[in-house]
PDB file of C-alpha atoms in Angstrom:
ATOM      1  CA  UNK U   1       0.000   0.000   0.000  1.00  0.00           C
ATOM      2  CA  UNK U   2       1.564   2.816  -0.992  1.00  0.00           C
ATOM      3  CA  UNK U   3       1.842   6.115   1.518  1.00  0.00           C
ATOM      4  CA  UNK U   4       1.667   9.387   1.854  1.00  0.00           C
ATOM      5  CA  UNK U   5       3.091  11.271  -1.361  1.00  0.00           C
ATOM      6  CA  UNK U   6       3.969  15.035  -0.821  1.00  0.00           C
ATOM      7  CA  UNK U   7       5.156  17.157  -3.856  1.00  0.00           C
ATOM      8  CA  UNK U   8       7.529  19.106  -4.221  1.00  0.00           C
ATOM      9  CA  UNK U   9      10.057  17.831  -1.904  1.00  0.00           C
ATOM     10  CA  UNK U  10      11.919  20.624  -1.982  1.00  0.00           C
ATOM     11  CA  UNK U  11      10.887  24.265  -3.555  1.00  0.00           C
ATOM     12  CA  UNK U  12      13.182  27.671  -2.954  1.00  0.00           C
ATOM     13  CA  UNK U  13      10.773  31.143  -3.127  1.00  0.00           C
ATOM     14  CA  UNK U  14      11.261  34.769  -2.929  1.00  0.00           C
ATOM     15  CA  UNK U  15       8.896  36.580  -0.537  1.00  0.00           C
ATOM     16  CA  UNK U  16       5.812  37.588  -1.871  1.00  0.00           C
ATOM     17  CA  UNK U  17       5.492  34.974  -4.173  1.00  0.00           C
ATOM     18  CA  UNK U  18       3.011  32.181  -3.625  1.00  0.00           C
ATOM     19  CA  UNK U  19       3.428  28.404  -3.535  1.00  0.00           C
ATOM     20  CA  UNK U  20       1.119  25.286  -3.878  1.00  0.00           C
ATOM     21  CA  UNK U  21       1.784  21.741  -1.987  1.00  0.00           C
ATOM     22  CA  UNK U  22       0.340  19.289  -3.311  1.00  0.00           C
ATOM     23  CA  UNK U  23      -0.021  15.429  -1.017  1.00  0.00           C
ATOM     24  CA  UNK U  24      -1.678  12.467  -1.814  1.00  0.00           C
ATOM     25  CA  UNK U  25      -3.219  10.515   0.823  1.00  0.00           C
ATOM     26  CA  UNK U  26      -3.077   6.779   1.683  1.00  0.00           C
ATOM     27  CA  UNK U  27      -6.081   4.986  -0.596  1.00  0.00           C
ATOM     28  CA  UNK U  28      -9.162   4.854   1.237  1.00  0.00           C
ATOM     29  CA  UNK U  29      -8.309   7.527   3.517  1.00  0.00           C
ATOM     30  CA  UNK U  30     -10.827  10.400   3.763  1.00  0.00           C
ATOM     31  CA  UNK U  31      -8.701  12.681   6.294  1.00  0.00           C
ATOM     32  CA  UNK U  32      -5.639  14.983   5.559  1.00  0.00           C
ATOM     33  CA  UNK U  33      -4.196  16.998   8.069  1.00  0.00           C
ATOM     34  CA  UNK U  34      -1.411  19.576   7.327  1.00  0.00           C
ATOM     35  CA  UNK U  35       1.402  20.336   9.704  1.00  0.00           C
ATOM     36  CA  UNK U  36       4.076  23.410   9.651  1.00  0.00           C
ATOM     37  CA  UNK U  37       7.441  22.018  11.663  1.00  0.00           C
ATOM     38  CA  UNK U  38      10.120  24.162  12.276  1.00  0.00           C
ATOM     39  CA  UNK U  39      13.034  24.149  14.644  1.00  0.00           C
ATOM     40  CA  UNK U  40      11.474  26.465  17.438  1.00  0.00           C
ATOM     41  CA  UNK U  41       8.144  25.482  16.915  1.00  0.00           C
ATOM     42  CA  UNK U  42       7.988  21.958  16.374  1.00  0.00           C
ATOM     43  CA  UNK U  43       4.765  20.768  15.072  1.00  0.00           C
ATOM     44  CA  UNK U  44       1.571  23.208  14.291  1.00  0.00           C
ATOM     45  CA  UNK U  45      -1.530  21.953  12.981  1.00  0.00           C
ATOM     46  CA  UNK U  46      -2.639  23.923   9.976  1.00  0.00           C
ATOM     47  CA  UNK U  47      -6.019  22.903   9.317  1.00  0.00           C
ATOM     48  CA  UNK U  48      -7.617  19.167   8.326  1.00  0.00           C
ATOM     49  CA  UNK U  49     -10.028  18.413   5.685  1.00  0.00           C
ATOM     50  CA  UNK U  50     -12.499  15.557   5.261  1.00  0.00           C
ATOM     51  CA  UNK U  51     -14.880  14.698   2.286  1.00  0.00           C
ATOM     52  CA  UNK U  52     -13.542  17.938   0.769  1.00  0.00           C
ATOM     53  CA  UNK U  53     -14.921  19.933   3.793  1.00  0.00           C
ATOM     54  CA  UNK U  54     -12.206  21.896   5.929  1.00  0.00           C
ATOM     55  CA  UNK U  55     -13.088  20.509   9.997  1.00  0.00           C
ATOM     56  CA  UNK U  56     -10.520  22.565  11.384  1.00  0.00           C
ATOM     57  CA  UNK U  57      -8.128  25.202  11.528  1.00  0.00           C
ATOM     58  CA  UNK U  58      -4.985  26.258  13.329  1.00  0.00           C
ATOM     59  CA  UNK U  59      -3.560  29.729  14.495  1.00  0.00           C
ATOM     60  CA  UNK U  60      -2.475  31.120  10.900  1.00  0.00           C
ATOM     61  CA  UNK U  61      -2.928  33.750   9.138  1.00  0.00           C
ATOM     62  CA  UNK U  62      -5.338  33.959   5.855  1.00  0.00           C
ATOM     63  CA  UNK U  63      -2.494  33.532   3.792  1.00  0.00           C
ATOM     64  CA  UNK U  64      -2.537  29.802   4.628  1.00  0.00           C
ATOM     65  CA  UNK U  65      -5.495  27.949   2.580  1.00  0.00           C
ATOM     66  CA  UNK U  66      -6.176  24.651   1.666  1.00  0.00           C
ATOM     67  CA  UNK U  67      -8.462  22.672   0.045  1.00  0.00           C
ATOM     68  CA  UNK U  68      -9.757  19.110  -0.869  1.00  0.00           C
ATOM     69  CA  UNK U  69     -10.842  17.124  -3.954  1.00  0.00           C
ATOM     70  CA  UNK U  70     -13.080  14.376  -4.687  1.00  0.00           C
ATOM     71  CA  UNK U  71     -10.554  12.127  -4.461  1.00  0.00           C
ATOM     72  CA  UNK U  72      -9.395  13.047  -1.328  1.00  0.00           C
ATOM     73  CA  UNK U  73      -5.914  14.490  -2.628  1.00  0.00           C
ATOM     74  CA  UNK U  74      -5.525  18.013  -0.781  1.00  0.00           C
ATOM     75  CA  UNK U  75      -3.215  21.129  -1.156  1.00  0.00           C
ATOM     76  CA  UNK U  76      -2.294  24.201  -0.396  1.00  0.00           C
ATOM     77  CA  UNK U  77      -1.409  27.168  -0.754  1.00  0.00           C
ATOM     78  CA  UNK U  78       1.087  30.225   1.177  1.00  0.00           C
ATOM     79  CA  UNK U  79       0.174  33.054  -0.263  1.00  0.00           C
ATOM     80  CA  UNK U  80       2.616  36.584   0.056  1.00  0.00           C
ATOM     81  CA  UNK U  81       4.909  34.436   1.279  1.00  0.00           C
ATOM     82  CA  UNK U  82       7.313  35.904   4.375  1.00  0.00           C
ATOM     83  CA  UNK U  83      10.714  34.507   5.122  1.00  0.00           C
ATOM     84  CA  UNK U  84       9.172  33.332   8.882  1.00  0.00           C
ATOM     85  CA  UNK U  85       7.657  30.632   6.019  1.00  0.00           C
ATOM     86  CA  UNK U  86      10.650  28.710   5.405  1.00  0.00           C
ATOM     87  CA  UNK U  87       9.554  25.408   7.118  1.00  0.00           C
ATOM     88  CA  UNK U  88       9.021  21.888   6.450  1.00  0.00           C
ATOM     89  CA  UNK U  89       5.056  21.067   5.775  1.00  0.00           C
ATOM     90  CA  UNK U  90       3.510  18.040   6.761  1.00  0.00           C
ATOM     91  CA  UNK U  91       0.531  16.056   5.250  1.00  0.00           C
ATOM     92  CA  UNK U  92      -0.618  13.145   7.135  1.00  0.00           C
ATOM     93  CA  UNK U  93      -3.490  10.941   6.516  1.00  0.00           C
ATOM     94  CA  UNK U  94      -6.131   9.065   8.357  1.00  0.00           C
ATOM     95  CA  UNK U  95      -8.789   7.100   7.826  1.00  0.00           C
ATOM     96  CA  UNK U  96     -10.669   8.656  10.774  1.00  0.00           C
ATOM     97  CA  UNK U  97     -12.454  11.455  10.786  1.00  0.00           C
ATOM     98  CA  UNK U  98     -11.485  12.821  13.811  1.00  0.00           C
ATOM     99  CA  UNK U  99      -7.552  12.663  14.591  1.00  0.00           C
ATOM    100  CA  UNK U 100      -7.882  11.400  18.006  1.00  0.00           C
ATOM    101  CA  UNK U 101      -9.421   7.757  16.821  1.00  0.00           C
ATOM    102  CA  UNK U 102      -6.218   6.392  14.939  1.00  0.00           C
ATOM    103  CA  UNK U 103      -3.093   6.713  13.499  1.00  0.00           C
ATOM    104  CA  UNK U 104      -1.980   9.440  11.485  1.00  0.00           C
ATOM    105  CA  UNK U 105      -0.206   8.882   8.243  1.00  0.00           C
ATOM    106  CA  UNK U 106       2.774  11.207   7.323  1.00  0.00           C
ATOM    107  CA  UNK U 107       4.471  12.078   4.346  1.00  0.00           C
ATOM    108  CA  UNK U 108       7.963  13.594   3.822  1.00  0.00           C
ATOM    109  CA  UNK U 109       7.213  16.605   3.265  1.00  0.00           C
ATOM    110  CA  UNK U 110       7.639  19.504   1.321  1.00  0.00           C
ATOM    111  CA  UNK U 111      10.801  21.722   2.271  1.00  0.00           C
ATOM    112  CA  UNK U 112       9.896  25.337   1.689  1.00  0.00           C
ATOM    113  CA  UNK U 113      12.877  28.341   1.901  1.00  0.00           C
ATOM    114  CA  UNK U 114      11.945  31.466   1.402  1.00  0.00           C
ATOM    115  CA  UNK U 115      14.621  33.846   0.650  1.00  0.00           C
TER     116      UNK U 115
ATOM    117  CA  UNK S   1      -6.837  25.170  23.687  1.00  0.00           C
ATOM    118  CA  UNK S   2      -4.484  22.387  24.617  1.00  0.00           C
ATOM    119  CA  UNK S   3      -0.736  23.348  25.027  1.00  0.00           C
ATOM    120  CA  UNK S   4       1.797  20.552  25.687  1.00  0.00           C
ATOM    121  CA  UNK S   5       5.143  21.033  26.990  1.00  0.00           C
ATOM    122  CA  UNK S   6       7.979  18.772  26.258  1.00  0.00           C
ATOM    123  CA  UNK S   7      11.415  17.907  28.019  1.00  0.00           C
ATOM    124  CA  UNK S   8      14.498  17.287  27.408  1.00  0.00           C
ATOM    125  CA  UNK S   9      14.577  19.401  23.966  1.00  0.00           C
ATOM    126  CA  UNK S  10      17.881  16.929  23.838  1.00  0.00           C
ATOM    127  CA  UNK S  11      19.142  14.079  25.270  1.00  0.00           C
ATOM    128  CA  UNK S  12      21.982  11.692  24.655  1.00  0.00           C
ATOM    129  CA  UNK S  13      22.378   8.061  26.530  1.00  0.00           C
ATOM    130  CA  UNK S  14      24.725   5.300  25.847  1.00  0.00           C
ATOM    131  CA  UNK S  15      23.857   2.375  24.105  1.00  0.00           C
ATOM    132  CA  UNK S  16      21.914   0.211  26.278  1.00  0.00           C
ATOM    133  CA  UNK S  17      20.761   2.753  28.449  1.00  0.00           C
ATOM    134  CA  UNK S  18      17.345   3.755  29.312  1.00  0.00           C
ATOM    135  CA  UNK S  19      15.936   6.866  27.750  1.00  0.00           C
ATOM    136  CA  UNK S  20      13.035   8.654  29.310  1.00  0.00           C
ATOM    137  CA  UNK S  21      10.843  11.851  27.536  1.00  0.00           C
ATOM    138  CA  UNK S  22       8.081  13.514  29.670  1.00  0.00           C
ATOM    139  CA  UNK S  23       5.240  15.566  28.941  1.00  0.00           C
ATOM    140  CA  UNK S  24       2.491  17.732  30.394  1.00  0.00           C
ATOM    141  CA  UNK S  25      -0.675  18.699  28.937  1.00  0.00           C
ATOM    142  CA  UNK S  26      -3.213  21.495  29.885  1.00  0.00           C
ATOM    143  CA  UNK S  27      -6.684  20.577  28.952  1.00  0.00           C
ATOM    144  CA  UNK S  28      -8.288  17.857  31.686  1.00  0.00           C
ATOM    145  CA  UNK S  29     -10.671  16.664  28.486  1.00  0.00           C
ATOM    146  CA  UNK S  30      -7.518  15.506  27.190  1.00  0.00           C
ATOM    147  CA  UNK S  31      -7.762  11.648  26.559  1.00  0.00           C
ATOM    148  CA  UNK S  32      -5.834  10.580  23.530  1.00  0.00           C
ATOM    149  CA  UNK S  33      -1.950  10.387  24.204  1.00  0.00           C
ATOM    150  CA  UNK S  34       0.749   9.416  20.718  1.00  0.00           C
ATOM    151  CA  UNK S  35       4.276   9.100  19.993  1.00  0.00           C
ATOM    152  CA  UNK S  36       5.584   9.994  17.190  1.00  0.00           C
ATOM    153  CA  UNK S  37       9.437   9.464  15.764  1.00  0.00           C
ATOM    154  CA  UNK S  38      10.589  11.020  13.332  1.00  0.00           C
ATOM    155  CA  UNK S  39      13.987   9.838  11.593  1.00  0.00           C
ATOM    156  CA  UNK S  40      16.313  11.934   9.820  1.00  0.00           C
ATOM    157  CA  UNK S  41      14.285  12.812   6.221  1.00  0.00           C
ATOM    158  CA  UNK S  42      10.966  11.125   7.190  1.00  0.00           C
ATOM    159  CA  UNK S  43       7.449  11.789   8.385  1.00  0.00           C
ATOM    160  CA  UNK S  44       6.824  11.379  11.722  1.00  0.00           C
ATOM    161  CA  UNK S  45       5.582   7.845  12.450  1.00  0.00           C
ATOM    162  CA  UNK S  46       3.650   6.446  15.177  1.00  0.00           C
ATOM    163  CA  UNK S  47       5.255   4.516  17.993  1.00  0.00           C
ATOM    164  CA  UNK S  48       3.284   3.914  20.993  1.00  0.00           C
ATOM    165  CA  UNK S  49      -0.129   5.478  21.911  1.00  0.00           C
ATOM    166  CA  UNK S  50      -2.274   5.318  25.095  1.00  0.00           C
ATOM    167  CA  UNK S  51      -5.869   6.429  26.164  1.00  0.00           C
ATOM    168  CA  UNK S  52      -7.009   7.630  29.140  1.00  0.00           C
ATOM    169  CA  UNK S  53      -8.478   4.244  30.644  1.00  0.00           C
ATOM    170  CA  UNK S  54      -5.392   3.011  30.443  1.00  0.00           C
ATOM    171  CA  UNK S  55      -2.248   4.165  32.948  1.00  0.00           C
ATOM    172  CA  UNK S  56       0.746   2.212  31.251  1.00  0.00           C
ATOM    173  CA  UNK S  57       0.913   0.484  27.707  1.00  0.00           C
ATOM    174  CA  UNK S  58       4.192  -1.029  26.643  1.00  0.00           C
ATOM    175  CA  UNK S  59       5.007  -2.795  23.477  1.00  0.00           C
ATOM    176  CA  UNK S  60       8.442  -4.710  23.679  1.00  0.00           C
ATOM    177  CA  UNK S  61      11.327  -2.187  24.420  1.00  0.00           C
ATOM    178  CA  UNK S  62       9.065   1.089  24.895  1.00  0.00           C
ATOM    179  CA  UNK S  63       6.564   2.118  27.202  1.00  0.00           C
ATOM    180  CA  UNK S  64       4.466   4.856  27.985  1.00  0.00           C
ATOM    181  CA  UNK S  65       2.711   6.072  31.067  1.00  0.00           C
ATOM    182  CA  UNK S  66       0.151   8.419  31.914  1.00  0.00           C
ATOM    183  CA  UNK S  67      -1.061  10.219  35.175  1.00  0.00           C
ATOM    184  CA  UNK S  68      -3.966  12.061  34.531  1.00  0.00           C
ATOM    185  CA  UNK S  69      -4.733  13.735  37.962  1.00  0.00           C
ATOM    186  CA  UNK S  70      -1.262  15.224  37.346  1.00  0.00           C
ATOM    187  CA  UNK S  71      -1.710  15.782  33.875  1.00  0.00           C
ATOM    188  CA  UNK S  72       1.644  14.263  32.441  1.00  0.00           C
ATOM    189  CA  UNK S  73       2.868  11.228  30.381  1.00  0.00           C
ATOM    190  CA  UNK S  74       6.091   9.753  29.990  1.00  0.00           C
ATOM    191  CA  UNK S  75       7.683   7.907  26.912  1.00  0.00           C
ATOM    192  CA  UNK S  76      10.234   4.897  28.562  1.00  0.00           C
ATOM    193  CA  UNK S  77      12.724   2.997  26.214  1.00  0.00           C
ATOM    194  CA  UNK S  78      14.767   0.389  27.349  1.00  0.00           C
ATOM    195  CA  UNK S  79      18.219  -0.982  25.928  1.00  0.00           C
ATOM    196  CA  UNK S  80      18.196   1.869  23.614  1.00  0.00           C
ATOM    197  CA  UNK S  81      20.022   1.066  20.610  1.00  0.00           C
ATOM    198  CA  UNK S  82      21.650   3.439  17.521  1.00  0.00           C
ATOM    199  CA  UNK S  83      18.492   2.993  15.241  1.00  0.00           C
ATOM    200  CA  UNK S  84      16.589   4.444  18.285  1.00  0.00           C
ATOM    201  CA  UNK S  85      17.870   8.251  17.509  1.00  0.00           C
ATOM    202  CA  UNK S  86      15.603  10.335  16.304  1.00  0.00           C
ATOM    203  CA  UNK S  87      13.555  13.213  17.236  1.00  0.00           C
ATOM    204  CA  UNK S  88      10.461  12.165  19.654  1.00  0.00           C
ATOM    205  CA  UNK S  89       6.746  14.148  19.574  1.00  0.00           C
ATOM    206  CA  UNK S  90       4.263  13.782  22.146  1.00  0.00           C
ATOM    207  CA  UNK S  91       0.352  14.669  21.050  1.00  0.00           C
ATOM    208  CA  UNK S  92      -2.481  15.385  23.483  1.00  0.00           C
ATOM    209  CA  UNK S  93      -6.382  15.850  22.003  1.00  0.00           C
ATOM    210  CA  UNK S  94      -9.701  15.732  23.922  1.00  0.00           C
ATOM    211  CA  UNK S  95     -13.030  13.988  22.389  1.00  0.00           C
ATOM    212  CA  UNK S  96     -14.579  15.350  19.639  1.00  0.00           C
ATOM    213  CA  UNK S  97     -13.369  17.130  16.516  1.00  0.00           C
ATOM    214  CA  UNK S  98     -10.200  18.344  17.898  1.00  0.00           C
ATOM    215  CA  UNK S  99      -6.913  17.997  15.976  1.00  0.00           C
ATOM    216  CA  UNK S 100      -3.684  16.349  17.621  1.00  0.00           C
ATOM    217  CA  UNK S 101      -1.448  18.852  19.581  1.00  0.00           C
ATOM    218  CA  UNK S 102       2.066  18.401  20.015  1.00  0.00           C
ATOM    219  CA  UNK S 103       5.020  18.892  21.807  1.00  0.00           C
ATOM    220  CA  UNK S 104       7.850  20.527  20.340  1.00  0.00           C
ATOM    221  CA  UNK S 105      10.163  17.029  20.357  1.00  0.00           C
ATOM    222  CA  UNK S 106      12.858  15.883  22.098  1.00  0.00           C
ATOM    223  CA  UNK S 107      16.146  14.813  19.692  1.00  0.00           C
ATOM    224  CA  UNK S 108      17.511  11.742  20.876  1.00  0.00           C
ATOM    225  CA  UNK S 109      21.128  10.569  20.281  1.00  0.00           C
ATOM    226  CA  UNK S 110      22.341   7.131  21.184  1.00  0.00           C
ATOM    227  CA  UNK S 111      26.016   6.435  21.771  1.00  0.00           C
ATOM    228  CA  UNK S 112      27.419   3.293  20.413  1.00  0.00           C
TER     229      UNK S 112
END
């Protein structure tokens, strides 16, 4: 079964572009949570989608969206991108609708510098 | 909302030492506790988890523990070995549609 897919791995910006992520969830799972980690920070949930619908959403600003298709693949998107960006993002899947049932799934993640 | 604090930020054993990781959590609803490691490259993956019926759970050479009334949980892994370093998350969430909070990890080196 294959896992978690998260592309790009690895994307360089200039601030005040925007960038898409793009992650592909286990087949068969419904849920996909993103996660910003950095060094200080550790791990902050972004927001989670399920059956296209967004459930919940972290302490960002509106420059962080995301969204869901049909077939459950999700991404999104930094807008006006700052250099406090630079970060690794997270997807991880589940097959739960709420994260606090089961296992989430990660990817590798997508390695954003903003310079 | 839930805020969980993790310690060491670091810490380095020998080989075939024990390694321990502690949290604390802030929201009593709290009942859903997971490990995550995360090796050099990867995803975090889960290790261990445990619920709040439940005061220990072990699974061969790592164990976790939970007191709830003082609102902590501990990650426990014996005869650490090299493949064991990695950087460590603990996760708190309460019922309901609440996503996973975590800790901010704890990077562990073992020394052959």
């Amino acid at each position: 079964k294959a896992g978690v897919t998260q592309t790009p791995r690895y994307l360089i910006k200039t601030r005040g572009q925007q960038v898409t992520l793009s992650c592909s969830p286990i087949s068969g799972h419904r849920s996909v949570s993103w996660y910003q980690q950095t060094p200080g920070q550790g791990l902050q949930f972004l927001f989670e989608y399920f059956s296209e619908t967004q459930r919940n959403k972290g302490n960002f600003p509106g420059r962080f969206s995301g969204r869901q298709f049909s077939n459950s693949r999700s991404e999104m998107n930094v807008s006006t991108l700052e250099l406090g960006d630079s970060a690794l993002y997270l997807c991880a899947s589940s097959s739960y609708r709420v994260t606090n049932t089961g296992e989430l799934f990660f990817g590798e993640g997508s390695r954003l510098t903003v310079l | 909302g839930e805020n969980v604090e993790q310690h060491p930020s670091t810490l380095s054993v020998q080989e075939g030492d024990s390694a321990v990781i502690k949290c604390t959590y802030s929201d009593s609803a709290s009942n859903y506790f997971p490990w995550y490691k995360q090796e050099l490259g990867k995803g975090p993956q889960l290790i261990i988890d445990i619920r709040s019926n439940v005061g220990e759970k072990k699974d061969q050479r790592i164990a976790v523990t939970l007191n709830k009334t003082a609102k902590h949980f501990s990650l426990h892994i014996t005869e650490t070995q090299p493949e064991d370093s990695a950087v460590y998350f603990c996760a708190a969430s309460s019922v309901g549609n609440t996503p996973l909070v975590f800790g901010k990890g704890t990077r562990l080196s073992v020394i052959a």
